[in-house]
């Protein structure tokens, strides 16, 4: 066993065929250590979302291998992948993707119901408390602010106690103060619960909360920074975007 929660080895993902081929990921090799928080940055279309989807078992690479907690995803059946997605990884998106007709509590319980498990009321309330929404359990999404809705989405991702939590621009639709609150929750999940966090962001201030920033350009890893400041990250991003195509 390694202390890597996720390992990608020479992962490529090609979309389309013949004349319309797009290489979204081009032989990406990356490891994410347990209990660390990594930000993924890069220009639009550089493969950030595809990287997350392949690492989370939501998409299958064209070539290469992905290992989550020692399980090689390449060899898994659709059923095996479904179980992995359900039990071992969590995902939050920029658009919160909550069901509007369900209360916060029912939204959080949904992954357990879909897995055919009876959601323990205490467990659901506990996760809502953890994201600071203990008193909003009976509210529907329309009765919550954007930051609160994203925290419900976070609670829903956490209810199965996943080893790895992926966020694809989870603070992209939030103002900076609420974004900061969500980032603090992600940071705490790595620090106090040892979960592995991988987050795509365009915001250098958000990325500076991570332990490490990985930069993608044209589907390749173009470099990384550890323990960087927002200013250092912003400078690197400007350099990346200035690279001629
Ligand atoms: P990012 O998240 O960095 O903006 P993506 O991973 O979404 O980038 O996309 C990387 C490249 O792959 C882009 O050129 C995009 O158009 C292409 N792509 C992503 N998903 C698909 C798809 N389902 N079909 C075809 N092309 C895709
Ligand atoms: Mg994207």
Short mmCIF file of N, CA and C in Angstrom, two decimals, residues 6-15 23-32 38-41 45-56 61-67 72 74 166 198 212-224:
data_model
loop_
_atom_site.label_atom_id
_atom_site.label_comp_id
_atom_site.label_asym_id
_atom_site.label_seq_id
_atom_site.Cartn_x
_atom_site.Cartn_y
_atom_site.Cartn_z
N UNK A 6 -5.06 8.62 -4.54
CA UNK A 6 -5.33 8.48 -5.97
C UNK A 6 -4.02 8.54 -6.72
N UNK A 7 -3.90 7.66 -7.70
CA UNK A 7 -2.75 7.74 -8.60
C UNK A 7 -3.21 7.63 -10.03
N UNK A 8 -2.74 8.56 -10.86
CA UNK A 8 -2.99 8.48 -12.29
C UNK A 8 -1.64 8.19 -12.94
N UNK A 9 -1.64 7.20 -13.83
CA UNK A 9 -0.40 6.87 -14.53
C UNK A 9 -0.65 6.95 -16.03
N UNK A 10 0.02 7.88 -16.67
CA UNK A 10 -0.06 8.05 -18.12
C UNK A 10 -1.50 8.02 -18.63
N UNK A 11 -2.34 8.81 -17.96
CA UNK A 11 -3.76 8.83 -18.32
C UNK A 11 -4.01 9.74 -19.53
N UNK A 12 -4.60 9.16 -20.57
CA UNK A 12 -5.03 9.95 -21.73
C UNK A 12 -6.53 9.81 -21.89
N UNK A 13 -7.16 10.88 -22.36
CA UNK A 13 -8.59 10.80 -22.68
C UNK A 13 -8.78 11.53 -24.00
N UNK A 14 -9.21 10.79 -25.00
CA UNK A 14 -9.42 11.35 -26.33
C UNK A 14 -10.91 11.30 -26.61
N UNK A 15 -11.48 12.43 -27.02
CA UNK A 15 -12.90 12.48 -27.39
C UNK A 15 -13.02 12.50 -28.90
N UNK A 23 -7.76 15.66 -27.81
CA UNK A 23 -7.02 15.00 -26.72
C UNK A 23 -7.18 15.87 -25.47
N UNK A 24 -8.13 15.49 -24.63
CA UNK A 24 -8.42 16.30 -23.43
C UNK A 24 -7.35 16.08 -22.37
N UNK A 25 -6.85 14.86 -22.25
CA UNK A 25 -5.74 14.55 -21.34
C UNK A 25 -4.69 13.79 -22.13
N UNK A 26 -3.44 14.17 -21.92
CA UNK A 26 -2.36 13.60 -22.72
C UNK A 26 -1.28 13.04 -21.79
N UNK A 27 -1.40 11.76 -21.47
CA UNK A 27 -0.42 11.05 -20.65
C UNK A 27 -0.13 11.77 -19.32
N UNK A 28 -1.18 12.00 -18.57
CA UNK A 28 -1.04 12.68 -17.27
C UNK A 28 -0.69 11.67 -16.18
N UNK A 29 0.39 11.93 -15.47
CA UNK A 29 0.75 11.12 -14.31
C UNK A 29 0.78 12.03 -13.09
N UNK A 30 -0.02 11.68 -12.09
CA UNK A 30 -0.12 12.51 -10.88
C UNK A 30 -0.49 11.62 -9.71
N UNK A 31 0.03 11.94 -8.53
CA UNK A 31 -0.39 11.24 -7.32
C UNK A 31 -0.95 12.25 -6.33
N UNK A 32 -1.98 11.83 -5.60
CA UNK A 32 -2.57 12.69 -4.58
C UNK A 32 -2.46 11.97 -3.24
N UNK A 38 -5.45 19.47 -2.85
CA UNK A 38 -4.79 19.90 -4.09
C UNK A 38 -5.74 20.75 -4.92
N UNK A 39 -5.24 21.85 -5.45
CA UNK A 39 -6.02 22.66 -6.40
C UNK A 39 -5.51 22.36 -7.80
N UNK A 40 -6.43 22.29 -8.76
CA UNK A 40 -6.07 22.07 -10.16
C UNK A 40 -6.48 23.33 -10.93
N UNK A 41 -5.50 23.91 -11.65
CA UNK A 41 -5.77 25.15 -12.37
C UNK A 41 -5.28 25.02 -13.81
N UNK A 45 -10.58 24.66 -21.09
CA UNK A 45 -10.33 23.63 -22.10
C UNK A 45 -9.03 22.88 -21.90
N UNK A 46 -8.33 23.13 -20.77
CA UNK A 46 -7.03 22.46 -20.57
C UNK A 46 -7.17 21.04 -20.03
N UNK A 47 -8.40 20.61 -19.72
CA UNK A 47 -8.60 19.22 -19.30
C UNK A 47 -8.88 19.03 -17.82
N UNK A 48 -9.14 20.12 -17.09
CA UNK A 48 -9.31 20.04 -15.64
C UNK A 48 -10.51 19.16 -15.26
N UNK A 49 -11.66 19.43 -15.90
CA UNK A 49 -12.86 18.65 -15.56
C UNK A 49 -12.68 17.20 -15.97
N UNK A 50 -12.07 16.97 -17.12
CA UNK A 50 -11.84 15.60 -17.59
C UNK A 50 -10.92 14.85 -16.61
N UNK A 51 -9.92 15.55 -16.09
CA UNK A 51 -9.02 14.94 -15.10
C UNK A 51 -9.81 14.49 -13.87
N UNK A 52 -10.67 15.37 -13.35
CA UNK A 52 -11.45 15.02 -12.17
C UNK A 52 -12.39 13.85 -12.47
N UNK A 53 -13.05 13.90 -13.63
CA UNK A 53 -14.02 12.85 -13.97
C UNK A 53 -13.33 11.50 -14.10
N UNK A 54 -12.13 11.49 -14.68
CA UNK A 54 -11.39 10.22 -14.81
C UNK A 54 -10.91 9.74 -13.44
N UNK A 55 -10.46 10.67 -12.60
CA UNK A 55 -9.94 10.28 -11.28
C UNK A 55 -11.06 9.79 -10.36
N UNK A 56 -12.30 10.27 -10.61
CA UNK A 56 -13.43 9.91 -9.74
C UNK A 56 -14.20 8.71 -10.27
N UNK A 61 -10.71 6.64 -18.85
CA UNK A 61 -9.62 7.11 -19.72
C UNK A 61 -9.53 6.25 -20.99
N UNK A 62 -8.98 6.83 -22.04
CA UNK A 62 -8.73 6.09 -23.28
C UNK A 62 -7.51 5.18 -23.08
N UNK A 63 -6.54 5.68 -22.29
CA UNK A 63 -5.34 4.89 -21.99
C UNK A 63 -4.80 5.29 -20.63
N UNK A 64 -3.99 4.42 -20.05
CA UNK A 64 -3.39 4.70 -18.76
C UNK A 64 -4.20 4.09 -17.63
N UNK A 65 -3.75 4.31 -16.40
CA UNK A 65 -4.46 3.69 -15.28
C UNK A 65 -4.72 4.68 -14.16
N UNK A 66 -5.85 4.45 -13.47
CA UNK A 66 -6.24 5.26 -12.32
C UNK A 66 -6.45 4.31 -11.15
N UNK A 67 -5.82 4.64 -10.01
CA UNK A 67 -5.98 3.83 -8.81
C UNK A 67 -6.57 4.70 -7.71
N UNK A 72 -7.64 -0.50 -8.69
CA UNK A 72 -7.37 -0.10 -10.08
C UNK A 72 -8.73 0.01 -10.81
N UNK A 74 -9.40 0.74 -13.97
CA UNK A 74 -9.45 0.26 -15.36
C UNK A 74 -10.13 -1.10 -15.46
N UNK A 166 -13.97 15.39 -4.54
CA UNK A 166 -13.62 16.17 -5.72
C UNK A 166 -14.56 17.38 -5.81
N UNK A 198 -9.49 17.24 -3.91
CA UNK A 198 -8.98 17.69 -5.20
C UNK A 198 -10.00 18.66 -5.77
N UNK A 212 -1.15 22.21 -2.42
CA UNK A 212 -0.41 22.08 -3.67
C UNK A 212 -1.30 22.54 -4.81
N UNK A 213 -0.71 23.18 -5.81
CA UNK A 213 -1.47 23.57 -7.00
C UNK A 213 -0.84 22.89 -8.20
N UNK A 214 -1.67 22.18 -8.97
CA UNK A 214 -1.20 21.51 -10.19
C UNK A 214 -1.74 22.31 -11.37
N UNK A 215 -0.87 22.64 -12.33
CA UNK A 215 -1.29 23.43 -13.49
C UNK A 215 -1.38 22.54 -14.72
N UNK A 216 -2.49 22.65 -15.42
CA UNK A 216 -2.67 21.90 -16.68
C UNK A 216 -2.67 22.87 -17.85
N UNK A 217 -2.05 22.46 -18.94
CA UNK A 217 -2.11 23.20 -20.20
C UNK A 217 -2.25 22.18 -21.31
N UNK A 218 -3.26 22.35 -22.14
CA UNK A 218 -3.47 21.44 -23.29
C UNK A 218 -3.43 19.97 -22.87
N UNK A 219 -4.05 19.64 -21.76
CA UNK A 219 -4.16 18.25 -21.35
C UNK A 219 -2.91 17.66 -20.73
N UNK A 220 -1.91 18.52 -20.47
CA UNK A 220 -0.67 18.02 -19.85
C UNK A 220 -0.40 18.79 -18.56
N UNK A 221 0.29 18.13 -17.64
CA UNK A 221 0.71 18.83 -16.42
C UNK A 221 1.87 19.73 -16.79
N UNK A 222 1.70 21.04 -16.55
CA UNK A 222 2.79 21.94 -16.96
C UNK A 222 3.63 22.35 -15.76
N UNK A 223 3.24 21.93 -14.57
CA UNK A 223 4.05 22.26 -13.40
C UNK A 223 3.20 22.27 -12.16
N UNK A 224 3.82 22.50 -11.01
CA UNK A 224 3.06 22.61 -9.78
C UNK A 224 3.77 23.49 -8.78
#
